[in-house]
Amino acid sequence: MTSRHVDIAVVGAGIVGLACAYYLARSRRAPKVAVVDPLPPMSLTSAASGENYRNWWPHPVMTEFTDFSTDLMEAISTESDNRLHMTRRGYALATRQAHPDDLLRQLHEGYGVEGTGKIRMHGKGSSATYRPAVSADWQSAPDGVDVVQDREILERCFPSFDREVSTVLHIRRAGDISGQQLGSFMLEQIRARDGEVIRGQVVEIGRTRNFTIAVAHENSRTSLTADVVVNAAGPSVGEVAALLGETLPVVNVFQQKIAFEDVRGAIGRQMPFSIDLDGQTIDWTAQERAVLAEDPTSRWLTDAMPGAIHCRPEGGERGKWIKLGWAFNATPSVPAAALPLDPNFPEIVLRGASRLNPGLKAYYGRLPARLSHYGGYYTMTRENWPLIGPMETDGAYIAGALSGFGTMAACATGALCAGWVHGEALPGFARLLSLARYDDKPLMQSLLEGANKGVL
Ligand SMILES: Cc1cc2nc3c(=O)[nH]c(=O)nc-3n(C[C@H](O)[C@H](O)[C@H](O)COP(=O)(O)OP(=O)(O)OC[C@H]3O[C@@H](n4cnc5c(N)ncnc54)[C@H](O)[C@@H]3O)c2cc1C
């Protein structure tokens, strides 16, 4: 078996592994980095991402973390002439509540003490002070949050929304990027710094003076030695940890999305990423409801469903496609190569999304043929915070559990991981995003008790 040495081996070439390799390779120490993966880069979970980003979270640590990531994405956008197609029309969180006191309290908690000044109220007659998201340009977009309750603004700026909506929380540091472009950019930079991608699966990791890593290829095995191993194996972070004799507190939960050509123009091309915060019962006809209720396997579709269904235009102002998603599944499962896509999901998510954007009802029972239905696993901790930092094994690091926020958080994850590996100064929140947080019992209790874990 041939063997060669690299300074750092990164397991996994999704957006997280590439971001780790990118920030590691950029350091002044210029380490030799190899990324190992049996699949083409960016082809597993990272290919299923909705590619949205936001700094809206129920806890200030996650707000700081994603703000840090957004700073880094903006730096790459500036450096690369916006190769990653970064936009910033915001997130529009809609509710029918006229007095959403709990939501406002959560907003204040999430943005922390410093954020309070960034929350702007737009009650009746305040339309002059609100800036609609006319431009997608991230550089000129406002920061903070606009709480819009003025009827005139709601109807003018969110014309496709259900007229029962009384409040829109417009999160302004939010939008979308092309995750694939970000991944390609990082890959080029890794290669330019003498880094490489090795096509193969890590099947064994031994630890003596350094790591000995057995890599299985289609018809052969090779071996690699490395001083440092970074576990960025996405849904398989648990399996790779097991190769080191470790267990990680993570589960995998399957989530789905659809994208289709909005041939009827139901969704305005300037609409921000829009989320219906309110729960609902899905809009079936009486006959459909009766059929679904009869069958024990489909009865749940007639029960109360959670909020957070989302919709956005895809492909810019000249495009026609839209994306819909609803992360209502909460049951962990073992990742399978054949994804468990539910053939009923397109109609379910369409019906759900039509509550906020009733124009979508035109597609009931007749979704366009040009439709893509896809999915992937949210690899999550119970508290829905990531794991970034040292593992128990000396020299091994984890960069995983990025749930439904790995595209937006990849840059921060890579930069933090590089900081841990190189022993550099880290932001104050870094320790809380590592395995060390499990020693902080009061923090863990408060995180696990919180009803809102920021799953979207
Ligand atoms: C439906 C859906 C929508 C989403 N929407 C968003 C969104 O809007 N915004 C956002 O920020 N995030 C979103 N996410 C989350 C985001 O896509 C993920 O958090 C992110 O892609 C995880 O990246 P990763 O690199 O950790 O995992 P992956 O992309 O899965 O990469 C892991 C890689 O590790 C490799 N690997 C596994 N085991 C081994 C081994 N033994 N040896 C070598 N290689 C191995 C795999 O082959 C794979 O290529 C969404 C996710 C889903 C599923």
Short mmCIF file of C-alpha atoms and ligand atoms in Angstrom, two decimals:
data_model
loop_
_atom_site.label_atom_id
_atom_site.label_comp_id
_atom_site.label_asym_id
_atom_site.label_seq_id
_atom_site.Cartn_x
_atom_site.Cartn_y
_atom_site.Cartn_z
CA MET A 1 0.00 0.00 0.00
CA THR A 2 1.48 3.39 -1.04
CA SER A 3 1.73 6.01 1.68
CA ARG A 4 2.48 9.72 1.66
CA HIS A 5 2.43 12.55 4.14
CA VAL A 6 0.41 15.77 4.35
CA ASP A 7 0.28 18.26 7.21
CA ILE A 8 -3.52 18.28 7.41
CA ALA A 9 -6.09 15.79 6.09
CA VAL A 10 -9.64 17.09 5.81
CA VAL A 11 -12.28 14.35 5.58
CA GLY A 12 -15.12 15.55 3.35
CA ALA A 13 -15.25 17.91 0.35
CA GLY A 14 -18.61 19.53 1.03
CA ILE A 15 -18.76 23.28 1.64
CA VAL A 16 -17.58 22.80 5.23
CA GLY A 17 -14.54 20.65 4.38
CA LEU A 18 -13.58 23.01 1.56
CA ALA A 19 -13.93 26.06 3.82
CA CYS A 20 -11.74 24.40 6.47
CA ALA A 21 -9.10 23.51 3.86
CA TYR A 22 -9.29 27.02 2.37
CA TYR A 23 -8.71 28.85 5.67
CA LEU A 24 -6.12 26.29 6.82
CA ALA A 25 -4.15 26.56 3.58
CA ARG A 26 -4.28 30.37 3.66
CA SER A 27 -2.50 30.60 6.98
CA ARG A 28 1.04 31.99 7.11
CA ARG A 29 2.35 28.54 8.00
CA ALA A 30 1.24 27.38 4.52
CA PRO A 31 0.54 23.77 5.52
CA LYS A 32 0.13 21.05 2.90
CA VAL A 33 -3.59 20.19 2.97
CA ALA A 34 -5.38 17.22 1.37
CA VAL A 35 -9.17 16.92 1.21
CA VAL A 36 -10.38 13.32 0.96
CA ASP A 37 -13.81 12.38 -0.39
CA PRO A 38 -15.21 9.50 -2.48
CA LEU A 39 -17.69 11.88 -4.14
CA PRO A 40 -17.08 14.93 -6.34
CA PRO A 41 -16.70 18.10 -4.24
CA MET A 42 -19.95 19.84 -3.22
CA SER A 43 -22.13 16.98 -4.43
CA LEU A 44 -23.82 15.67 -1.26
CA THR A 45 -25.70 17.83 1.29
CA SER A 46 -24.04 20.96 -0.04
CA ALA A 47 -25.76 20.39 -3.40
CA ALA A 48 -29.18 20.39 -1.70
CA SER A 49 -28.78 23.69 0.13
CA GLY A 50 -31.33 26.47 -0.35
CA GLU A 51 -28.21 28.72 -0.21
CA ASN A 52 -29.85 31.32 2.02
CA TYR A 53 -28.10 33.25 4.77
CA ARG A 54 -29.32 35.29 7.72
CA ASN A 55 -28.23 36.73 11.04
CA TRP A 56 -31.62 36.03 12.66
CA TRP A 57 -31.30 33.54 15.53
CA PRO A 58 -32.89 32.97 18.93
CA HIS A 59 -29.49 33.32 20.68
CA PRO A 60 -26.82 36.06 20.32
CA VAL A 61 -24.02 33.47 19.99
CA MET A 62 -25.53 32.17 16.74
CA THR A 63 -26.15 35.75 15.60
CA GLU A 64 -22.47 36.60 16.18
CA PHE A 65 -21.36 33.39 14.50
CA THR A 66 -23.38 33.99 11.32
CA ASP A 67 -22.47 37.70 11.32
CA PHE A 68 -18.82 36.61 11.38
CA SER A 69 -19.48 34.23 8.49
CA THR A 70 -21.28 36.94 6.53
CA ASP A 71 -18.30 39.29 7.05
CA LEU A 72 -16.08 36.59 5.54
CA MET A 73 -18.48 35.93 2.63
CA GLU A 74 -18.59 39.66 1.93
CA ALA A 75 -14.79 39.75 1.90
CA ILE A 76 -14.73 36.91 -0.66
CA SER A 77 -17.44 38.66 -2.67
CA THR A 78 -15.33 41.83 -2.74
CA GLU A 79 -12.13 39.93 -3.59
CA SER A 80 -13.77 37.89 -6.35
CA ASP A 81 -16.01 40.50 -8.03
CA ASN A 82 -19.02 38.82 -6.40
CA ARG A 83 -18.26 35.42 -7.89
CA LEU A 84 -20.56 33.92 -5.25
CA HIS A 85 -23.56 35.96 -6.47
CA MET A 86 -24.24 37.31 -3.01
CA THR A 87 -27.56 39.16 -2.73
CA ARG A 88 -29.21 40.82 0.26
CA ARG A 89 -32.93 41.36 -0.01
CA GLY A 90 -33.39 40.05 3.50
CA TYR A 91 -35.73 37.55 5.13
CA ALA A 92 -39.39 38.58 5.44
CA LEU A 93 -40.93 36.79 8.42
CA ALA A 94 -44.70 37.09 8.17
CA THR A 95 -47.33 36.60 10.84
CA ARG A 96 -51.02 37.32 11.19
CA GLN A 97 -50.43 38.47 14.77
CA ALA A 98 -51.07 42.19 15.20
CA HIS A 99 -49.27 42.19 18.58
CA PRO A 100 -46.43 39.67 18.16
CA ASP A 101 -44.94 40.39 21.60
CA ASP A 102 -43.22 37.00 21.90
CA LEU A 103 -41.62 37.38 18.47
CA LEU A 104 -40.37 40.85 19.32
CA ARG A 105 -38.97 39.60 22.63
CA GLN A 106 -37.15 36.79 20.78
CA LEU A 107 -35.87 39.31 18.26
CA HIS A 108 -34.39 41.45 21.05
CA GLU A 109 -32.89 38.38 22.75
CA GLY A 110 -31.37 37.13 19.50
CA TYR A 111 -29.71 40.43 18.60
CA GLY A 112 -28.48 40.99 22.17
CA VAL A 113 -27.94 44.31 23.90
CA GLU A 114 -26.13 45.95 20.98
CA GLY A 115 -28.78 44.95 18.52
CA THR A 116 -31.68 46.73 20.19
CA GLY A 117 -30.90 49.97 18.39
CA LYS A 118 -31.09 48.12 15.08
CA ILE A 119 -34.75 47.15 15.46
CA ARG A 120 -36.94 49.76 13.76
CA MET A 121 -40.73 49.86 14.20
CA HIS A 122 -42.96 50.92 11.29
CA GLY A 123 -46.49 51.29 12.61
CA LYS A 124 -49.44 52.99 10.92
CA GLY A 125 -48.47 55.96 8.75
CA SER A 126 -44.70 55.36 8.85
CA SER A 127 -44.12 54.38 5.25
CA ALA A 128 -41.56 57.15 4.66
CA THR A 129 -39.07 55.52 7.04
CA TYR A 130 -39.09 52.01 5.52
CA ARG A 131 -36.67 51.08 2.71
CA PRO A 132 -38.11 48.31 0.50
CA ALA A 133 -35.71 45.68 -0.84
CA VAL A 134 -35.77 47.03 -4.39
CA SER A 135 -32.12 46.24 -5.06
CA ALA A 136 -30.41 42.89 -4.50
CA ASP A 137 -27.03 44.60 -3.95
CA TRP A 138 -25.56 43.57 -0.58
CA GLN A 139 -23.31 46.60 -0.33
CA SER A 140 -26.12 49.15 -0.27
CA ALA A 141 -28.65 47.12 1.77
CA PRO A 142 -29.55 48.32 5.26
CA ASP A 143 -28.64 46.42 8.43
CA GLY A 144 -30.88 45.58 11.40
CA VAL A 145 -34.55 44.64 11.33
CA ASP A 146 -37.63 46.51 10.15
CA VAL A 147 -40.83 45.56 11.97
CA VAL A 148 -43.50 46.49 9.45
CA GLN A 149 -47.11 46.83 10.60
CA ASP A 150 -48.30 49.68 8.39
CA ARG A 151 -50.95 48.31 5.98
CA GLU A 152 -49.87 50.57 3.11
CA ILE A 153 -46.25 49.30 3.30
CA LEU A 154 -47.36 45.68 3.62
CA GLU A 155 -49.55 45.89 0.50
CA ARG A 156 -47.06 47.89 -1.55
CA CYS A 157 -43.89 46.03 -0.62
CA PHE A 158 -45.24 42.49 -0.14
CA PRO A 159 -48.02 42.45 -2.75
CA SER A 160 -48.20 38.66 -3.07
CA PHE A 161 -48.75 38.10 0.68
CA ASP A 162 -51.99 36.97 2.28
CA ARG A 163 -53.97 40.11 3.28
CA GLU A 164 -54.43 38.68 6.78
CA VAL A 165 -50.71 39.23 7.47
CA SER A 166 -50.43 42.01 10.08
CA THR A 167 -46.70 42.07 10.77
CA VAL A 168 -43.56 41.44 8.71
CA LEU A 169 -40.21 41.29 10.47
CA HIS A 170 -37.79 42.21 7.71
CA ILE A 171 -34.32 40.92 8.63
CA ARG A 172 -31.93 43.01 6.52
CA ARG A 173 -28.57 41.21 6.84
CA ALA A 174 -29.83 38.18 4.95
CA GLY A 175 -30.15 36.92 1.40
CA ASP A 176 -28.65 34.22 -0.74
CA ILE A 177 -25.40 33.17 -2.36
CA SER A 178 -24.33 30.54 -4.84
CA GLY A 179 -22.86 27.88 -2.56
CA GLN A 180 -21.50 26.05 -5.60
CA GLN A 181 -19.58 29.15 -6.71
CA LEU A 182 -18.24 29.64 -3.21
CA GLY A 183 -17.10 26.01 -3.19
CA SER A 184 -15.41 26.31 -6.61
CA PHE A 185 -13.67 29.52 -5.55
CA MET A 186 -12.31 27.84 -2.42
CA LEU A 187 -11.24 24.75 -4.35
CA GLU A 188 -9.24 26.86 -6.80
CA GLN A 189 -7.57 28.70 -3.94
CA ILE A 190 -6.75 25.44 -2.14
CA ARG A 191 -5.15 24.04 -5.31
CA ALA A 192 -3.28 27.31 -5.89
CA ARG A 193 -1.71 26.79 -2.45
CA ASP A 194 -0.51 23.29 -3.29
CA GLY A 195 -3.54 21.62 -1.71
CA GLU A 196 -5.19 18.60 -3.31
CA VAL A 197 -8.39 16.60 -3.42
CA ILE A 198 -8.00 12.83 -3.09
CA ARG A 199 -10.89 10.76 -4.45
CA GLY A 200 -11.54 8.02 -1.89
CA GLN A 201 -13.25 7.12 1.33
CA VAL A 202 -11.51 7.28 4.69
CA VAL A 203 -12.08 3.82 6.17
CA GLU A 204 -9.56 3.66 9.00
CA ILE A 205 -7.71 6.19 11.11
CA GLY A 206 -4.84 5.05 13.32
CA ARG A 207 -3.06 7.31 15.80
CA THR A 208 0.56 6.81 16.75
CA ARG A 209 3.12 9.62 16.34
CA ASN A 210 0.79 11.05 13.70
CA PHE A 211 -2.39 9.85 11.99
CA THR A 212 -2.33 6.97 9.52
CA ILE A 213 -5.38 7.17 7.31
CA ALA A 214 -6.53 4.29 5.11
CA VAL A 215 -8.32 5.52 2.00
CA ALA A 216 -10.46 3.14 -0.07
CA HIS A 217 -10.67 3.85 -3.81
CA GLU A 218 -12.82 2.03 -6.34
CA ASN A 219 -10.38 -0.86 -6.79
CA SER A 220 -7.55 -0.13 -4.41
CA ARG A 221 -6.49 1.25 -1.06
CA THR A 222 -3.89 3.87 -0.28
CA SER A 223 -2.60 5.28 2.93
CA LEU A 224 -1.93 8.82 4.02
CA THR A 225 -0.18 10.11 7.10
CA ALA A 226 -1.09 13.49 8.57
CA ASP A 227 -0.29 15.54 11.66
CA VAL A 228 -3.85 16.82 11.89
CA VAL A 229 -7.22 15.37 10.87
CA VAL A 230 -10.33 17.49 10.37
CA ASN A 231 -13.62 15.60 10.43
CA ALA A 232 -15.90 17.48 8.01
CA ALA A 233 -17.83 14.43 6.81
CA GLY A 234 -21.31 16.03 6.87
CA PRO A 235 -23.92 13.35 7.60
CA SER A 236 -21.09 10.88 8.32
CA VAL A 237 -19.29 12.93 11.01
CA GLY A 238 -20.46 10.33 13.55
CA GLU A 239 -18.99 7.46 11.52
CA VAL A 240 -15.68 9.23 11.05
CA ALA A 241 -15.57 10.03 14.79
CA ALA A 242 -16.14 6.32 15.43
CA LEU A 243 -12.96 5.56 13.42
CA LEU A 244 -11.19 7.51 16.16
CA GLY A 245 -13.11 5.65 18.88
CA GLU A 246 -15.25 8.71 19.65
CA THR A 247 -18.97 9.39 19.79
CA LEU A 248 -20.54 12.70 18.76
CA PRO A 249 -23.89 14.03 20.02
CA VAL A 250 -25.41 14.33 16.53
CA VAL A 251 -28.37 12.96 14.60
CA ASN A 252 -29.41 13.21 10.95
CA VAL A 253 -32.84 14.48 9.95
CA PHE A 254 -33.97 14.33 6.32
CA GLN A 255 -35.39 17.52 4.77
CA GLN A 256 -36.75 18.27 1.30
CA LYS A 257 -37.16 21.18 -1.07
CA ILE A 258 -38.66 21.83 -4.48
CA ALA A 259 -37.82 24.32 -7.20
CA PHE A 260 -39.95 24.95 -10.26
CA GLU A 261 -40.50 27.39 -13.07
CA ASP A 262 -43.08 29.95 -11.95
CA VAL A 263 -44.69 30.10 -15.38
CA ARG A 264 -47.71 31.97 -13.96
CA GLY A 265 -45.61 34.66 -12.30
CA ALA A 266 -47.15 34.04 -8.86
CA ILE A 267 -44.07 35.32 -7.02
CA GLY A 268 -42.56 38.77 -7.61
CA ARG A 269 -38.91 38.64 -8.57
CA GLN A 270 -38.00 41.20 -5.89
CA MET A 271 -39.66 39.28 -3.07
CA PRO A 272 -37.21 38.60 -0.21
CA PHE A 273 -36.84 35.06 1.14
CA SER A 274 -40.24 34.81 2.79
CA ILE A 275 -41.25 32.71 5.75
CA ASP A 276 -44.73 32.13 7.09
CA LEU A 277 -44.14 31.99 10.84
CA ASP A 278 -47.67 30.83 11.65
CA GLY A 279 -48.66 27.20 11.97
CA GLN A 280 -51.48 25.98 9.75
CA THR A 281 -53.64 23.09 8.68
CA ILE A 282 -52.94 22.37 5.03
CA ASP A 283 -55.47 23.62 2.49
CA TRP A 284 -56.91 20.31 1.21
CA THR A 285 -60.39 20.06 -0.29
CA ALA A 286 -62.96 18.26 1.90
CA GLN A 287 -62.63 15.20 -0.34
CA GLU A 288 -58.80 15.18 -0.24
CA ARG A 289 -58.90 15.64 3.53
CA ALA A 290 -61.25 12.67 3.95
CA VAL A 291 -59.01 10.41 1.84
CA LEU A 292 -55.87 11.47 3.74
CA ALA A 293 -57.55 11.04 7.13
CA GLU A 294 -58.68 7.52 6.29
CA ASP A 295 -55.13 6.22 5.86
CA PRO A 296 -53.09 6.04 9.11
CA THR A 297 -49.87 6.76 7.17
CA SER A 298 -51.21 10.04 5.75
CA ARG A 299 -53.50 11.20 8.57
CA TRP A 300 -50.80 13.50 9.95
CA LEU A 301 -51.23 15.67 6.86
CA THR A 302 -54.66 16.71 8.14
CA ASP A 303 -53.31 17.70 11.59
CA ALA A 304 -51.89 21.05 12.67
CA MET A 305 -48.57 21.71 10.92
CA PRO A 306 -45.74 23.92 12.19
CA GLY A 307 -44.84 27.32 10.75
CA ALA A 308 -41.62 28.31 8.95
CA ILE A 309 -42.60 27.26 5.43
CA HIS A 310 -40.49 29.32 3.04
CA CYS A 311 -40.41 30.54 -0.54
CA ARG A 312 -38.11 32.68 -2.66
CA PRO A 313 -37.39 33.59 -6.26
CA GLU A 314 -34.35 31.78 -7.67
CA GLY A 315 -32.10 33.05 -10.44
CA GLY A 316 -32.41 36.82 -10.06
CA GLU A 317 -34.85 39.31 -11.51
CA ARG A 318 -34.67 37.88 -15.03
CA GLY A 319 -35.11 34.31 -13.82
CA LYS A 320 -38.42 32.46 -13.51
CA TRP A 321 -37.77 29.74 -10.97
CA ILE A 322 -38.86 29.69 -7.35
CA LYS A 323 -37.78 27.50 -4.41
CA LEU A 324 -40.06 26.20 -1.66
CA GLY A 325 -39.05 24.39 1.53
CA TRP A 326 -40.58 23.27 4.81
CA ALA A 327 -38.35 21.56 7.40
CA PHE A 328 -41.25 19.95 9.26
CA ASN A 329 -39.62 16.55 9.64
CA ALA A 330 -38.16 16.14 13.12
CA THR A 331 -37.51 12.39 13.11
CA PRO A 332 -33.85 11.34 12.95
CA SER A 333 -32.87 8.57 10.55
CA VAL A 334 -29.78 6.82 9.28
CA PRO A 335 -28.58 8.50 6.06
CA ALA A 336 -29.18 6.37 3.00
CA ALA A 337 -27.53 6.77 -0.39
CA ALA A 338 -31.00 6.53 -1.98
CA LEU A 339 -32.69 9.61 -0.54
CA PRO A 340 -36.15 8.94 0.97
CA LEU A 341 -37.89 11.62 -1.15
CA ASP A 342 -41.65 11.62 -0.50
CA PRO A 343 -43.47 11.84 -3.86
CA ASN A 344 -46.24 13.81 -2.08
CA PHE A 345 -43.84 16.46 -0.77
CA PRO A 346 -44.15 18.81 -3.81
CA GLU A 347 -47.93 19.08 -3.36
CA ILE A 348 -47.62 19.33 0.44
CA VAL A 349 -45.11 22.19 0.34
CA LEU A 350 -47.07 23.93 -2.43
CA ARG A 351 -50.30 23.87 -0.41
CA GLY A 352 -48.47 25.07 2.69
CA ALA A 353 -46.69 27.91 0.87
CA SER A 354 -49.95 29.06 -0.73
CA ARG A 355 -51.16 30.25 2.64
CA LEU A 356 -48.67 33.14 2.62
CA ASN A 357 -48.58 33.55 -1.16
CA PRO A 358 -52.10 32.69 -2.35
CA GLY A 359 -51.07 33.19 -6.01
CA LEU A 360 -49.41 29.77 -5.74
CA LYS A 361 -52.85 28.15 -5.54
CA ALA A 362 -52.89 28.31 -9.33
CA TYR A 363 -50.52 25.32 -9.24
CA TYR A 364 -52.69 23.04 -7.08
CA GLY A 365 -52.68 19.60 -8.69
CA ARG A 366 -50.78 20.94 -11.70
CA LEU A 367 -47.21 21.76 -10.75
CA PRO A 368 -45.11 22.50 -13.85
CA ALA A 369 -43.22 19.63 -15.45
CA ARG A 370 -40.00 21.58 -15.07
CA LEU A 371 -39.70 20.84 -11.36
CA SER A 372 -36.82 19.69 -9.25
CA HIS A 373 -37.48 17.79 -6.00
CA TYR A 374 -34.43 17.21 -3.87
CA GLY A 375 -33.27 16.81 -0.29
CA GLY A 376 -30.55 16.04 2.16
CA TYR A 377 -29.83 15.50 5.83
CA TYR A 378 -29.64 18.16 8.50
CA THR A 379 -26.82 16.83 10.71
CA MET A 380 -27.69 18.36 14.05
CA THR A 381 -27.03 18.51 17.74
CA ARG A 382 -30.12 18.63 19.97
CA GLU A 383 -29.57 22.33 20.63
CA ASN A 384 -28.99 22.98 16.89
CA TRP A 385 -25.59 24.58 17.45
CA PRO A 386 -22.62 23.36 15.37
CA LEU A 387 -19.54 21.48 16.56
CA ILE A 388 -16.30 23.24 15.61
CA GLY A 389 -13.04 22.61 17.42
CA PRO A 390 -10.89 19.93 19.02
CA MET A 391 -12.11 16.35 19.37
CA GLU A 392 -10.93 14.18 22.29
CA THR A 393 -8.12 12.68 20.20
CA ASP A 394 -5.12 14.98 20.20
CA GLY A 395 -4.71 16.49 16.72
CA ALA A 396 -8.25 15.66 15.56
CA TYR A 397 -10.85 18.41 14.96
CA ILE A 398 -14.53 18.41 14.15
CA ALA A 399 -16.29 20.82 11.76
CA GLY A 400 -19.82 19.53 11.57
CA ALA A 401 -23.43 19.50 12.75
CA LEU A 402 -24.15 22.45 10.47
CA SER A 403 -27.83 21.48 10.24
CA GLY A 404 -29.73 23.81 7.89
CA PHE A 405 -27.15 26.62 8.09
CA GLY A 406 -23.93 25.10 6.74
CA THR A 407 -23.77 27.14 3.56
CA MET A 408 -24.09 30.45 5.37
CA ALA A 409 -21.81 29.34 8.23
CA ALA A 410 -19.13 27.56 6.19
CA CYS A 411 -16.71 30.50 6.10
CA ALA A 412 -16.91 31.08 9.86
CA THR A 413 -16.59 27.34 10.46
CA GLY A 414 -13.47 27.14 8.28
CA ALA A 415 -11.90 30.20 9.88
CA LEU A 416 -12.64 28.96 13.43
CA CYS A 417 -11.32 25.50 12.61
CA ALA A 418 -8.10 27.00 11.19
CA GLY A 419 -7.79 29.14 14.34
CA TRP A 420 -8.14 26.07 16.58
CA VAL A 421 -5.62 24.03 14.55
CA HIS A 422 -3.04 26.82 14.40
CA GLY A 423 -3.57 27.88 18.03
CA GLU A 424 -4.54 31.41 17.04
CA ALA A 425 -6.69 33.90 18.97
CA LEU A 426 -10.37 33.06 18.51
CA PRO A 427 -13.56 35.09 18.94
CA GLY A 428 -15.18 34.77 22.40
CA PHE A 429 -18.01 32.57 21.15
CA ALA A 430 -15.68 29.93 19.59
CA ARG A 431 -15.49 27.79 22.74
CA LEU A 432 -19.29 27.69 22.95
CA LEU A 433 -19.45 26.22 19.46
CA SER A 434 -16.99 23.46 20.34
CA LEU A 435 -17.54 20.23 22.29
CA ALA A 436 -16.38 22.14 25.39
CA ARG A 437 -19.86 23.70 25.71
CA TYR A 438 -21.21 20.41 27.08
CA ASP A 439 -19.27 21.16 30.29
CA ASP A 440 -21.37 24.30 30.75
CA LYS A 441 -24.46 22.67 32.27
CA PRO A 442 -26.53 25.87 32.82
CA LEU A 443 -25.95 26.93 29.18
CA MET A 444 -26.89 23.48 27.88
CA GLN A 445 -30.02 23.38 29.99
CA SER A 446 -31.16 26.79 28.78
CA LEU A 447 -30.46 25.85 25.15
CA LEU A 448 -32.34 22.58 25.40
CA GLU A 449 -35.30 24.19 27.18
CA GLY A 450 -35.67 26.94 24.53
CA ALA A 451 -38.70 26.26 22.33
CA ASN A 452 -37.14 27.97 19.31
CA LYS A 453 -33.90 26.31 18.17
CA GLY A 454 -33.66 28.30 14.95
CA VAL A 455 -34.41 25.32 12.68
CA LEU A 456 -35.59 26.54 9.31
C1 LIG B 1 -32.83 20.65 1.99
C2 LIG B 1 -31.72 21.46 2.59
C3 LIG B 1 -31.75 22.86 2.51
C4 LIG B 1 -30.72 23.61 3.08
N1 LIG B 1 -30.75 24.97 2.96
C5 LIG B 1 -29.73 25.71 3.48
C6 LIG B 1 -29.73 27.13 3.36
O1 LIG B 1 -30.64 27.73 2.79
N2 LIG B 1 -28.69 27.81 3.88
C7 LIG B 1 -27.66 27.19 4.55
O2 LIG B 1 -26.77 27.87 5.02
N3 LIG B 1 -27.63 25.85 4.67
C8 LIG B 1 -28.64 25.11 4.16
N4 LIG B 1 -28.64 23.76 4.30
C9 LIG B 1 -27.57 23.14 5.08
C10 LIG B 1 -26.31 22.94 4.29
O3 LIG B 1 -26.61 22.45 3.00
C11 LIG B 1 -25.43 21.96 5.05
O4 LIG B 1 -25.29 22.36 6.40
C12 LIG B 1 -24.05 21.87 4.42
O5 LIG B 1 -24.15 21.60 3.05
C13 LIG B 1 -23.24 20.80 5.11
O6 LIG B 1 -22.01 20.74 4.44
P1 LIG B 1 -20.97 19.62 4.80
O7 LIG B 1 -19.75 19.93 4.03
O8 LIG B 1 -20.88 19.50 6.28
O9 LIG B 1 -21.66 18.27 4.32
P2 LIG B 1 -21.72 17.58 2.88
O10 LIG B 1 -22.00 18.57 1.82
O11 LIG B 1 -22.65 16.44 3.03
O12 LIG B 1 -20.26 17.05 2.66
C14 LIG B 1 -19.73 15.99 3.44
C15 LIG B 1 -18.80 15.19 2.57
O13 LIG B 1 -18.12 14.26 3.38
C16 LIG B 1 -17.90 13.10 2.58
N5 LIG B 1 -17.61 11.95 3.46
C17 LIG B 1 -18.44 11.33 4.31
N6 LIG B 1 -17.81 10.28 4.89
C18 LIG B 1 -16.55 10.25 4.38
C19 LIG B 1 -15.43 9.40 4.59
N7 LIG B 1 -15.46 8.36 5.43
N8 LIG B 1 -14.30 9.65 3.88
C20 LIG B 1 -14.24 10.72 3.03
N9 LIG B 1 -15.27 11.55 2.80
C21 LIG B 1 -16.42 11.33 3.47
C22 LIG B 1 -19.19 12.95 1.81
O14 LIG B 1 -18.99 12.14 0.66
C23 LIG B 1 -19.52 14.40 1.49
O15 LIG B 1 -19.07 14.78 0.21
C24 LIG B 1 -29.64 22.97 3.74
C25 LIG B 1 -29.60 21.58 3.81
C26 LIG B 1 -30.63 20.82 3.24
C27 LIG B 1 -30.55 19.35 3.34
#
